[in-house]
Every structure is written in structure tokens, then in C-alpha cells.
């Protein structure tokens, strides 16, 4: 069964598929910020569920199917039949690289031959290193997974930058009120801005992320590599591409180069963005080929075509995966050693609250299992309505890089929201009912009485008590006598925290009148997920510390 002279129509179908899936990915990522409790979330996780790398490594690190989707089997079946068609036709990150590869090649009169090099092995090395890490309970591959990478960059960098650019440029035009041919530009810009604000942004609050700049520059660096080699990321780095390459070693759809008509012009090799060697008969590399059909379209003599392998007929010869077993073992050992290096840090001591400001979203599993599941995708950050969930730096150790944390000074955990658990693709943050979420303690508020106005300055301030969302409130007021400088004694209402009620939502810290450093702050103490971090004495029990059942060296 042959596809003759596909040329333009095959490529246009492929481009159409790339465009549709790329736009779908962008729309789903953008609209995630505007979900509410009644909206279904399954469609927003579909790309992560189609990713067999997420499924495999999460399964190996947790040894459970909880929170995993079998939808990735569809990707595996397609790869077995057609090769790495997922990379060339459906992957939105691959589409981005295709576009910038096209830009990089504009104006180039002479294209280089693009055959296999030893650098192709790097993605397999990364894949096996991640496999070795996962076998011992590590889960750091979200840094390299293409869906997690792209989603994280969009959520924490690209989308916020786009919003800020529109807001600030519109404000600048409005203030300057420039004119073109006597017509105010604001007559055009303001209606456009209002439409964007109403129908696109649907909010006035801009979002900011602590690691957003670094994550965005990482994306720009990866995009820039396409000017060095076509689809550099897909060729040399992508571990998902490496996994799909392993699966596609013997696909049913194979490239056939007709020796009788081929003129050895090597135009197919120049057109190949993967270095899959379509010009070398019997040595075409299905493990590298994106099935983009560029080689077929570029052939001047119609010598190249894709053909299904018919059972019973002589097999079309293909090249083999050049990856020695010794290198596989080296890669897995590297991943294992890397994980041990992560675990040497004190932040990795199981059950210990390192550091005190690493507050996880409500519903997060215990820290070890949380890190075994979190793929650093940024979905929880994007869906958070108050901008409270931020990507962590290395304060929690390298293993926790870019995992979600709650920063109360930036935003607070909305009492009526549980969306972060609903959109998490691996259930690192568990999907829990709202009423149950409202009882989970993610931390404990504490007063800095050296800064708190009623304690230090002899004046009343009720802001934190007024903003506490609980009923009864976790912050209550105690009227006490305070002696002023002139000797007068006045009664001042001073706030206190009830540790039995406080859930650590951070609304008090966010609302504190001190903008530099709040006079009330939240730490991880008393968090429900960690029984070893319960320092508050049980009322009426002098000896109980909440850690009787925990192992202690003392």
C-alpha cells in the first residue's frame, strides 16, 4: 500500500493538525485561569494524559496507578503503527520548534545535510537517567518533559508578560493621548483594550511569579537552539521523544527509497528536520523520523515514499538505534547518583519542615510522595485565582525546583476554592471536596509582636481579624491595658491566633498593612499532611506535643 505523490496535500494536512493541536493547547492553558468549581477539568489535563512518559515515570516512582490516565496507550499504539508521528503532527511544543526552525531557515540558500550524529544519544541518556531516578522514588523529569516545560513557561512567564504588555501599553497610550492625522489614537486603542479586558483577560489583576523570569529565559534559550540545528530540542534533548523513539524502532509505516529512480541528490536529507537519514537506503532511522513528509515532498524524482509493511512480504530495511547497553547503565546510574545528591540536602529529611516558608497547597500529599508525583507543570499556579501559588526555587532542595508553593504575601488561599487539586494531572495535589479542603491546615499564622501595631505602637489595628475568612475566626481580639509615652493607660484590642482554628490560608498576612514585611506571617507549622510538624500543645495536656508517634533522635 503506497501513498504516491503526496507532496503538498500531505504536508498541509500535517500543518493543519499541528496548528489545531497547538491552538488547542494554548486555549486550554489560557482558560485554566478562569475555571470555577462547576467547570469540568478533564479536558484541561488531556495533553498530560496523552504523555506516556508522565505515566511511566510516575508509575515507577510511586508504584501506583492512582491519579494516572491510561489515555497514553493511544499514543503508544499510534507510535507502534506510524512511528514518531506524535512528535511531528500533534505535540504543541514540537510545533513551536517547527515554526522557529522555519524562521531560522528563511533566506538560507544552502542547507546542510542533516544525518545522525552522536548528539542524538543525549535524549536517550536523559530518558534513562530519569528512569534510574524514578526507580528509586525520584521524579525530576518534569523539568524536561515537553508538555510540563511548555505549560510551565506559558503559565508563569508568557501569559503574565502578555497581560502586562497590554495593560502598560494601553495605559501609556491613554496618558499620552497621541494623535495621528489629528485623530486621537485612544479612539482605536481603548475599544480594543476594553474588548481584551472583557473577553480575553476577563480580569484586571495582573499575575506575577517568583521564578517566572528564569523559566521564561529557559524557554527562549531552548527556542533559540533551533537557529543552531533544526528542532534542536526534539532531536537531542526531549526525553519523551527518546521514549517514543524506543517504541518506534519497528513501525508498520516505513520509508522506502527506490534505488532505480533515485539520483542521489540528497535533497531529502537537507529537508529532514530530524536527521533521520532518508537518503541512505536501508539505514533510514524510524527512531528519529517525525513522519513530517518533508523528504517525500522535496524528492525531485518521486523516489521516496512511505509504505505500510505488509505481513508476509520482505521487510523494508531500517537503521538501528545506536545506543550501547553500557551507555544505558551509565545513564541510569547517573540518574540514581543525581537523586542521592538531591537527598543529601537537609530539606530531603523525610517529615522535616524544611524550610518553614515552603507551604504546599491544600490537598498536597506528604512531601516525599508529593515530589514523586509533581511534574512541575504549573497548572495549579495558573488556576489559582489569587496568584498565591508560586514556583519554588531551591529553598526546598533541588528536587523541589519549580514545584508549587503558597506565598501569602503575594496571594492567599481562597477559602471557597479547591481548584488546584482538580487540575493536577498526577494528583500530587489531591482532588478533595470543598468542605474537606476548608478543614485542611497548610500552616499556622504567627504574630511578630515587634512590628504588630497594637503591640508595638499602642494603636489599634483590626485588619487581620477582619479579613480572617473562618467562622468562628481564628484571629480574635483581647482587650489589654497599654501605657503610652505620656503615662496614660489606654485599652487596646490586641489580636491573637487560635491554633486550633487557624488553617494557614495566609489571608491575614496578605492583608497586613505592612507592605514590606507583614507583622503576621504563616509558616508550615501544624500542617495536616505532616504529623511530625505539630508543635502546638494539646489544650489541657502539659506533656503532649503532637509528636509522640514520630521517630526522634532525642
Coordinates of C-alpha atoms in Angstrom, one line a residue:
X1 CA 0.0 0.0 0.0
X2 CA 1.7 3.2 -1.2
X3 CA 1.0 6.9 -0.9
X4 CA 2.1 8.4 -4.3
X5 CA 2.9 12.0 -4.8
X6 CA 1.6 13.3 -1.5
X7 CA 3.7 16.4 -1.7
X8 CA 1.6 19.4 -0.9
X9 CA -1.6 17.8 0.4
X10 CA 0.1 15.6 3.0
X11 CA 2.2 18.5 4.3
X12 CA -0.8 20.7 4.5
X13 CA -2.7 18.1 6.5
X14 CA 0.2 17.8 8.8
X15 CA 0.4 21.6 9.2
X16 CA -3.3 21.8 9.9
X17 CA -3.0 19.1 12.6
X18 CA -0.1 20.9 14.2
X19 CA -2.0 24.2 14.1
X20 CA -5.1 22.7 15.6
X21 CA -3.4 21.0 18.5
X22 CA -1.1 24.0 19.2
X23 CA -4.1 26.4 19.3
X24 CA -6.0 23.9 21.5
X25 CA -3.1 23.7 23.9
X26 CA -2.8 27.4 24.2
X27 CA -6.6 27.9 24.6
X28 CA -6.7 25.2 27.4
X29 CA -3.7 26.7 29.2
X30 CA -5.1 30.3 28.9
X31 CA -8.7 29.4 30.0
X32 CA -7.4 27.4 33.0
X33 CA -7.1 30.7 35.0
X34 CA -10.9 31.3 34.7
X35 CA -12.3 28.0 35.9
X36 CA -14.6 27.7 38.8
X37 CA -15.8 24.8 40.9
X38 CA -18.6 23.9 38.4
X39 CA -16.4 23.6 35.3
X40 CA -15.2 20.1 34.2
X41 CA -11.4 19.8 34.4
X42 CA -10.8 16.6 32.5
X43 CA -10.3 18.3 29.1
X44 CA -7.6 20.6 30.6
X45 CA -5.5 17.6 31.5
X46 CA -5.8 15.7 28.2
X47 CA -2.3 16.5 26.9
X48 CA -0.7 15.3 30.1
X49 CA -2.8 12.1 30.0
X50 CA -1.6 11.5 26.4
X51 CA 2.0 11.6 27.5
X52 CA 3.3 8.1 28.2
X53 CA 6.5 9.5 29.8
X54 CA 4.4 11.0 32.6
X55 CA 2.5 7.7 33.1
X56 CA 5.7 5.5 33.1
X57 CA 7.9 7.6 35.4
X58 CA 5.1 8.4 37.9
X59 CA 4.2 4.7 37.9
X60 CA 7.8 3.7 38.6
X61 CA 8.3 6.3 41.3
X62 CA 5.1 5.7 43.2
X63 CA 4.2 2.1 42.2
X64 CA 0.5 3.0 42.0
X65 CA -1.9 3.9 39.2
X66 CA -3.8 6.4 41.4
X67 CA -4.2 9.7 39.5
X68 CA -2.8 8.3 36.3
X69 CA -4.7 8.0 33.0
X70 CA -4.5 5.1 30.5
X71 CA -5.2 7.5 27.7
X72 CA -1.4 7.4 26.9
X73 CA -2.0 3.9 25.5
X74 CA -3.4 5.7 22.4
X75 CA -0.1 7.5 21.9
X76 CA 1.8 4.2 22.3
X77 CA -0.4 2.4 19.7
X78 CA -0.1 5.3 17.2
X79 CA 3.7 5.2 17.6
X80 CA 3.9 1.4 17.1
X81 CA 1.9 1.8 13.9
X82 CA 3.2 5.0 12.4
X83 CA 6.4 5.9 14.2
X84 CA 7.1 9.2 15.9
X85 CA 4.1 10.8 14.3
X86 CA 3.1 12.2 17.7
X87 CA 6.2 14.4 17.6
X88 CA 5.7 15.6 14.0
X89 CA 1.9 16.1 14.0
X90 CA 0.4 16.5 17.5
X91 CA 3.0 17.8 20.0
X92 CA 2.4 21.6 20.6
X93 CA 6.0 22.1 21.8
X94 CA 7.2 20.3 18.6
X95 CA 5.0 22.7 16.6
X96 CA 6.7 25.7 18.2
X97 CA 10.1 24.3 17.3
X98 CA 8.9 23.6 13.7
X99 CA 7.9 27.3 13.4
X100 CA 11.2 28.7 14.7
X101 CA 13.1 26.2 12.6
X102 CA 11.3 27.5 9.5
X103 CA 12.2 31.1 10.6
X104 CA 15.8 30.1 11.1
X105 CA 16.0 28.6 7.6
X106 CA 14.4 31.6 5.8
X107 CA 16.9 33.2 3.5
X108 CA 19.4 30.4 3.6
X109 CA 20.4 29.5 0.1
X110 CA 22.4 26.4 1.0
X111 CA 21.1 23.9 3.5
X112 CA 23.3 21.4 5.3
X113 CA 22.9 17.7 5.3
X114 CA 21.2 16.5 8.4
X115 CA 22.3 13.0 9.2
X116 CA 22.6 11.3 12.6
X117 CA 25.4 12.4 15.0
X118 CA 26.4 11.2 18.4
X119 CA 24.4 14.1 19.9
X120 CA 21.2 12.2 19.1
X121 CA 22.0 9.9 22.0
X122 CA 21.6 12.7 24.5
X123 CA 17.8 12.5 24.7
X124 CA 18.1 8.7 25.4
X125 CA 20.7 9.4 28.1
X126 CA 18.3 11.9 29.8
X127 CA 15.4 9.4 29.4
X128 CA 17.4 6.5 31.1
X129 CA 18.7 8.9 33.8
X130 CA 15.1 9.8 34.6
X131 CA 14.2 6.1 34.6
X132 CA 17.0 5.4 37.1
X133 CA 15.9 8.2 39.3
X134 CA 12.2 7.1 39.2
X135 CA 13.1 3.5 40.2
X136 CA 14.4 4.9 43.5
X137 CA 11.5 7.2 44.1
X138 CA 12.7 10.4 42.3
X139 CA 10.5 12.4 39.9
X140 CA 12.5 15.3 38.4
X141 CA 11.7 14.7 34.8
X142 CA 9.0 17.4 34.8
X143 CA 11.9 19.8 34.2
X144 CA 12.4 18.1 30.8
X145 CA 9.0 16.8 29.8
X146 CA 7.8 18.8 26.8
X147 CA 4.3 19.3 28.0
X148 CA 5.3 20.3 31.5
X149 CA 8.1 22.6 30.1
X150 CA 5.8 24.4 27.7
X151 CA 2.8 24.6 30.1
X152 CA 5.0 26.0 32.9
X153 CA 6.6 28.6 30.7
X154 CA 3.2 29.7 29.4
X155 CA 1.7 29.9 32.9
X156 CA 4.5 31.7 34.7
X157 CA 6.1 33.7 32.0
X158 CA 4.5 34.2 28.6
X159 CA 0.9 34.8 29.7
X160 CA 1.7 37.2 32.5
X161 CA 4.1 39.1 30.2
X162 CA 1.5 39.4 27.6
X163 CA -1.0 40.7 30.1
X164 CA 1.4 43.2 31.5
X165 CA 2.4 44.4 28.0
X166 CA -1.2 45.0 27.0
X167 CA -2.0 46.8 30.3
X168 CA 1.0 49.0 30.4
X169 CA 1.0 49.9 26.7
X170 CA -2.7 50.8 26.9
X171 CA -2.1 52.9 30.0
X172 CA 0.8 54.7 28.3
X173 CA -1.3 55.5 25.2
X174 CA -4.2 56.7 27.3
X175 CA -1.9 59.0 29.4
X176 CA 0.0 60.5 26.4
X177 CA -3.2 60.6 24.2
X178 CA -1.1 60.8 20.9
X179 CA -2.8 61.8 17.6
X180 CA -2.3 60.6 14.0
X181 CA -3.5 63.0 11.4
X182 CA -5.4 64.8 14.1
X183 CA -7.3 61.7 15.2
X184 CA -6.7 60.5 18.8
X185 CA -5.2 57.0 18.9
X186 CA -7.3 56.3 22.0
X187 CA -10.4 56.1 19.8
X188 CA -8.9 52.9 18.4
X189 CA -6.9 51.6 21.3
X190 CA -9.4 52.0 24.1
X191 CA -12.2 49.9 22.4
X192 CA -9.6 47.2 21.6
X193 CA -8.3 47.3 25.2
X194 CA -11.9 47.1 26.6
X195 CA -12.6 44.1 24.4
X196 CA -9.4 42.3 25.5
X197 CA -10.1 43.1 29.2
X198 CA -13.7 41.8 29.0
X199 CA -13.4 38.8 26.7
X200 CA -9.7 37.7 26.8
X201 CA -8.2 38.7 30.2
X202 CA -11.6 38.8 32.0
X203 CA -9.7 40.3 35.0
X204 CA -7.9 43.5 35.9
X205 CA -5.4 41.9 38.3
X206 CA -2.0 41.0 36.7
X207 CA -0.2 37.9 37.8
X208 CA 3.4 37.7 38.9
X209 CA 5.6 34.7 39.6
X210 CA 8.8 34.5 41.6
X211 CA 10.7 32.2 39.2
X212 CA 8.8 33.4 36.1
X213 CA 11.8 35.3 34.6
X214 CA 14.2 32.3 34.8
X215 CA 11.6 30.0 33.4
X216 CA 10.9 32.3 30.5
X217 CA 14.6 32.7 29.7
X218 CA 14.9 28.9 29.7
X219 CA 12.1 28.7 27.1
X220 CA 13.8 31.4 25.0
X221 CA 17.1 29.6 25.2
X222 CA 15.5 26.4 24.0
X223 CA 13.7 28.2 21.2
X224 CA 17.0 29.9 20.2
X225 CA 18.7 26.5 19.7
X226 CA 16.6 26.0 16.6
X227 CA 18.9 28.5 15.0
X228 CA 21.8 26.2 15.7
X229 CA 20.1 23.0 14.4
X230 CA 16.6 22.3 13.2
X231 CA 14.3 21.2 16.0
X232 CA 17.3 21.0 18.4
X233 CA 15.1 20.2 21.4
X234 CA 13.3 17.4 19.7
X235 CA 16.5 15.9 18.2
X236 CA 18.8 16.0 21.1
X237 CA 17.1 16.7 24.4
X238 CA 13.4 15.7 24.6
X239 CA 13.0 12.5 26.8
X240 CA 9.5 12.0 25.5
X241 CA 11.0 11.9 22.0
X242 CA 13.5 9.3 23.3
X243 CA 10.8 7.1 24.7
X244 CA 8.7 7.3 21.5
X245 CA 11.9 6.6 19.6
X246 CA 12.4 3.4 21.6
X247 CA 8.8 2.4 20.9
X248 CA 9.0 3.1 17.1
X249 CA 12.1 1.0 16.3
X250 CA 10.0 -1.3 14.0
X251 CA 6.9 0.7 12.9
X252 CA 4.4 -0.6 10.3
X253 CA 4.8 2.6 8.3
X254 CA 8.3 2.8 6.8
X255 CA 10.2 4.9 4.4
X256 CA 11.2 3.3 1.1
X257 CA 13.8 4.8 -1.2
X258 CA 13.6 3.4 -4.8
X259 CA 17.2 2.8 -5.9
X260 CA 16.2 2.6 -9.6
X261 CA 15.0 6.2 -9.8
X262 CA 16.9 7.9 -7.0
X263 CA 19.5 10.4 -8.4
X264 CA 21.3 10.8 -5.0
X265 CA 20.7 14.5 -5.0
X266 CA 20.3 14.3 -1.2
X267 CA 17.5 17.0 -1.2
X268 CA 15.6 14.7 1.2
X269 CA 18.4 14.8 3.7
X270 CA 18.5 18.6 3.5
X271 CA 14.8 18.8 4.1
X272 CA 14.7 16.4 7.0
X273 CA 14.4 18.3 10.3
X274 CA 15.3 15.2 12.4
X275 CA 18.5 13.9 10.8
X276 CA 16.7 10.6 10.1
X277 CA 18.9 9.8 7.0
X278 CA 16.1 9.3 4.4
X279 CA 18.8 9.4 1.6
X280 CA 20.5 6.3 2.9
X281 CA 18.7 3.2 1.7
X282 CA 18.2 0.6 4.4
X283 CA 19.6 2.9 7.0
X284 CA 16.6 5.3 7.5
X285 CA 16.1 5.9 11.2
X286 CA 12.5 5.4 12.4
X287 CA 13.6 6.2 15.9
X288 CA 14.4 9.8 14.8
X289 CA 11.9 10.4 12.0
X290 CA 9.0 12.8 12.8
X291 CA 7.0 11.4 9.8
X292 CA 6.7 15.0 8.5
X293 CA 6.8 14.0 4.8
X294 CA 9.3 16.8 4.0
X295 CA 11.7 14.3 2.4
X296 CA 8.9 13.0 0.2
X297 CA 7.8 16.5 -0.9
X298 CA 11.4 17.5 -1.7
X299 CA 12.2 14.5 -3.8
X300 CA 12.6 15.6 -7.5
X301 CA 12.3 12.0 -8.9
X302 CA 9.5 10.7 -6.7
X303 CA 11.9 8.0 -5.4
X304 CA 10.8 8.3 -1.8
X305 CA 7.5 7.2 -0.4
X306 CA 6.1 5.9 2.9
X307 CA 4.8 2.4 2.7
X308 CA 3.0 0.1 5.2
X309 CA 4.9 -3.1 6.0
X310 CA 2.7 -5.9 4.6
X311 CA 2.9 -9.2 6.6
X312 CA 4.5 -12.0 4.6
X313 CA 6.5 -9.7 2.3
X314 CA 10.1 -8.8 2.5
X315 CA 10.6 -6.2 5.3
X316 CA 11.8 -2.7 4.3
X317 CA 15.2 -2.4 5.9
X318 CA 15.7 0.3 8.5
X319 CA 18.6 1.7 10.6
X320 CA 19.1 0.5 14.1
X321 CA 19.1 2.5 17.4
X322 CA 22.7 3.3 18.1
X323 CA 22.7 3.2 21.9
X324 CA 25.0 0.7 23.6
X325 CA 23.9 -1.2 26.7
X326 CA 26.9 0.2 28.6
X327 CA 25.6 3.7 28.0
X328 CA 22.1 2.7 29.2
X329 CA 23.6 1.5 32.5
X330 CA 25.7 4.6 32.8
X331 CA 22.7 6.9 32.3
X332 CA 20.6 5.0 34.8
X333 CA 23.5 5.1 37.3
X334 CA 23.8 8.9 36.7
X335 CA 20.2 9.4 37.5
X336 CA 20.4 7.4 40.7
X337 CA 23.5 9.3 41.8
X338 CA 21.8 12.6 41.0
X339 CA 18.9 11.6 43.1
X340 CA 21.2 10.7 46.0
X341 CA 22.8 14.1 45.6
X342 CA 19.4 15.7 45.9
X343 CA 18.6 13.7 49.0
X344 CA 21.9 14.7 50.8
X345 CA 20.4 18.1 51.4
X346 CA 18.7 18.6 54.8
X347 CA 15.5 19.6 53.0
X348 CA 15.1 16.0 52.0
X349 CA 14.9 14.6 55.6
X350 CA 11.6 12.9 55.5
X351 CA 8.9 14.5 57.6
X352 CA 11.0 17.6 58.4
X353 CA 9.5 21.0 57.6
X354 CA 12.4 22.5 55.5
X355 CA 12.1 25.3 55.1
X356 CA 9.4 26.9 57.2
X357 CA 8.1 29.0 54.3
X358 CA 7.7 26.1 51.8
X359 CA 3.9 26.0 52.2
X360 CA 2.2 23.5 49.9
X361 CA -1.3 23.9 48.5
X362 CA -4.2 22.3 50.4
X363 CA -4.6 18.6 49.5
X364 CA -0.8 18.1 48.8
X365 CA 0.4 14.7 49.8
X366 CA 3.3 14.2 52.3
X367 CA 6.4 15.8 50.9
X368 CA 8.2 12.7 49.7
X369 CA 5.1 11.4 47.8
X370 CA 4.3 14.9 46.6
X371 CA 7.8 15.2 45.0
X372 CA 7.4 11.7 43.5
X373 CA 4.2 12.9 41.6
X374 CA 4.6 16.6 40.9
X375 CA 5.7 17.2 37.3
X376 CA 6.3 21.0 37.8
X377 CA 3.7 21.8 35.0
X378 CA 2.3 24.9 36.7
X379 CA -1.3 24.0 36.2
X380 CA -2.1 24.7 39.9
X381 CA -0.3 28.1 39.6
X382 CA -2.3 29.1 36.5
X383 CA -5.7 28.1 38.1
X384 CA -5.1 29.8 41.4
X385 CA -7.5 32.9 41.4
X386 CA -5.4 34.9 43.9
X387 CA -1.9 34.3 42.4
X388 CA -0.9 32.7 45.7
X389 CA 0.7 29.5 44.2
X390 CA 4.2 30.2 43.0
X391 CA 7.1 28.1 41.6
X392 CA 9.6 27.2 44.3
X393 CA 13.3 27.9 43.9
X394 CA 15.9 25.7 45.5
X395 CA 14.8 26.6 49.1
X396 CA 13.2 23.1 49.3
X397 CA 16.2 21.5 47.7
X398 CA 17.0 20.8 44.0
X399 CA 14.4 18.0 44.0
X400 CA 11.7 20.6 44.7
X401 CA 12.7 23.0 42.0
X402 CA 9.7 24.7 40.4
X403 CA 7.2 22.7 42.4
X404 CA 4.2 24.8 43.7
X405 CA 4.4 26.7 47.0
X406 CA 2.0 29.2 48.5
X407 CA 3.3 32.7 49.2
X408 CA 0.8 34.5 51.3
X409 CA 2.4 38.0 50.8
X410 CA 1.6 37.6 47.1
X411 CA -1.8 36.0 47.4
X412 CA -3.9 33.9 49.8
X413 CA -5.5 30.5 49.6
X414 CA -9.2 31.4 48.8
X415 CA -11.4 29.7 51.3
X416 CA -14.1 28.9 48.7
X417 CA -11.7 27.4 46.1
X418 CA -10.3 23.9 45.7
X419 CA -9.3 24.1 42.0
X420 CA -5.6 23.3 42.4
X421 CA -6.4 19.8 43.3
X422 CA -8.9 19.5 40.5
X423 CA -6.4 20.3 37.7
X424 CA -3.3 18.5 39.0
X425 CA -2.7 15.8 36.3
X426 CA -0.9 13.3 38.7
X427 CA -2.8 14.0 42.0
X428 CA 0.3 15.4 43.7
X429 CA -2.3 17.7 45.0
X430 CA -5.3 15.5 45.6
X431 CA -8.8 16.5 44.4
X432 CA -10.8 16.9 47.6
X433 CA -14.3 18.2 48.2
X434 CA -14.5 21.9 49.2
X435 CA -15.9 21.2 52.7
X436 CA -13.0 18.9 53.4
X437 CA -10.5 21.3 51.9
X438 CA -11.6 24.0 54.3
X439 CA -10.6 21.9 57.2
X440 CA -7.1 21.1 56.0
X441 CA -4.3 23.0 57.7
X442 CA -1.5 24.1 55.5
X443 CA 0.3 26.2 58.1
X444 CA -0.1 28.4 61.1
X445 CA -0.2 32.2 61.4
X446 CA 2.2 33.8 63.9
X447 CA 2.4 37.4 65.1
X448 CA 5.6 39.4 65.0
X449 CA 4.8 41.5 68.1
X450 CA 7.8 43.7 67.5
X451 CA 6.0 45.0 64.4
X452 CA 2.4 44.5 65.1
X453 CA 0.8 47.9 65.6
X454 CA -1.4 47.1 68.7
X455 CA 1.6 45.6 70.4
X456 CA 4.5 47.9 69.4
X457 CA 2.9 51.3 68.8
X458 CA -0.1 51.4 71.1
X459 CA -2.7 51.9 68.4
X460 CA -5.5 49.7 67.2
X461 CA -5.4 47.7 64.0
X462 CA -8.1 45.2 63.2
X463 CA -7.2 44.4 59.6
X464 CA -6.0 40.8 60.1
X465 CA -9.0 39.9 62.3
X466 CA -11.4 41.4 59.8
X467 CA -10.0 39.5 56.9
X468 CA -9.9 36.1 58.5
X469 CA -12.4 34.0 56.5
X470 CA -13.2 31.4 59.2
X471 CA -16.3 31.2 61.3
X472 CA -15.6 31.4 64.2
X473 CA -12.5 33.4 63.3
X474 CA -9.0 32.0 64.0
X475 CA -7.9 35.5 64.9
X476 CA -9.6 37.0 68.0
X477 CA -9.1 40.2 69.9
X478 CA -8.1 40.6 73.6
X479 CA -8.5 44.0 75.2
X480 CA -5.5 44.9 77.3
X481 CA -4.2 48.0 79.2
X482 CA -1.3 49.7 77.4
X483 CA 0.8 52.5 78.9
X484 CA 1.6 55.3 76.5
X485 CA 4.6 57.6 76.4
X486 CA 2.9 60.3 78.4
X487 CA 1.9 57.9 81.1
X488 CA -1.7 57.5 80.1
X489 CA -3.2 54.0 80.3
X490 CA -5.5 53.1 77.4
X491 CA -7.3 49.9 76.5
X492 CA -6.1 48.4 73.1
X493 CA -7.5 45.4 71.3
X494 CA -4.6 43.1 70.6
X495 CA -5.0 40.2 68.1
X496 CA -4.2 36.6 69.0
X497 CA -4.2 33.4 66.9
X498 CA -6.2 30.3 67.9
X499 CA -4.0 27.4 66.7
X500 CA -7.0 25.0 66.8
X501 CA -8.9 27.0 64.2
X502 CA -6.1 28.5 62.0
X503 CA -5.7 26.7 58.7
X504 CA -2.8 28.9 57.4
X505 CA -4.6 30.3 54.4
X506 CA -2.5 33.4 54.6
X507 CA -5.3 35.9 54.2
X508 CA -4.1 37.7 57.3
X509 CA -0.5 38.0 56.0
X510 CA -1.7 39.2 52.6
X511 CA -3.9 41.9 54.1
X512 CA -1.5 43.2 56.7
X513 CA -0.9 46.9 56.5
X514 CA 2.9 46.4 56.4
X515 CA 3.7 46.1 52.8
X516 CA 7.4 45.3 53.3
X517 CA 7.3 42.5 55.8
X518 CA 4.0 41.6 57.4
X519 CA 3.5 41.7 61.1
X520 CA 1.7 38.4 60.9
X521 CA 3.1 35.6 58.8
X522 CA 2.3 31.9 58.1
X523 CA 4.8 29.0 58.4
X524 CA 4.3 25.3 57.8
X525 CA 3.8 24.5 61.5
X526 CA 0.7 22.5 62.2
X527 CA 0.2 21.4 58.6
X528 CA -2.2 18.4 58.4
X529 CA -0.1 16.4 56.0
X530 CA 2.9 16.2 58.3
X531 CA 2.4 14.6 61.7
X532 CA 5.9 15.4 62.7
X533 CA 5.3 19.1 62.4
X534 CA 2.7 19.6 65.2
X535 CA 4.4 21.8 67.8
X536 CA 1.2 23.1 69.5
X537 CA 0.4 21.5 72.8
X538 CA -3.0 19.9 73.1
X539 CA -5.1 22.1 75.4
X540 CA -5.1 20.8 79.0
X541 CA -2.3 18.3 78.4
X542 CA 1.1 19.6 79.6
X543 CA 3.1 16.8 78.1
X544 CA 1.5 16.3 74.7
X545 CA 3.4 17.9 71.8
X546 CA 1.7 16.2 69.0
X547 CA 4.8 14.2 68.1
X548 CA 4.6 11.2 70.4
X549 CA 4.2 8.7 67.5
X550 CA 7.1 10.2 65.5
X551 CA 10.6 8.9 65.5
X552 CA 13.0 11.2 67.3
X553 CA 16.7 11.0 67.9
X554 CA 16.2 12.5 71.4

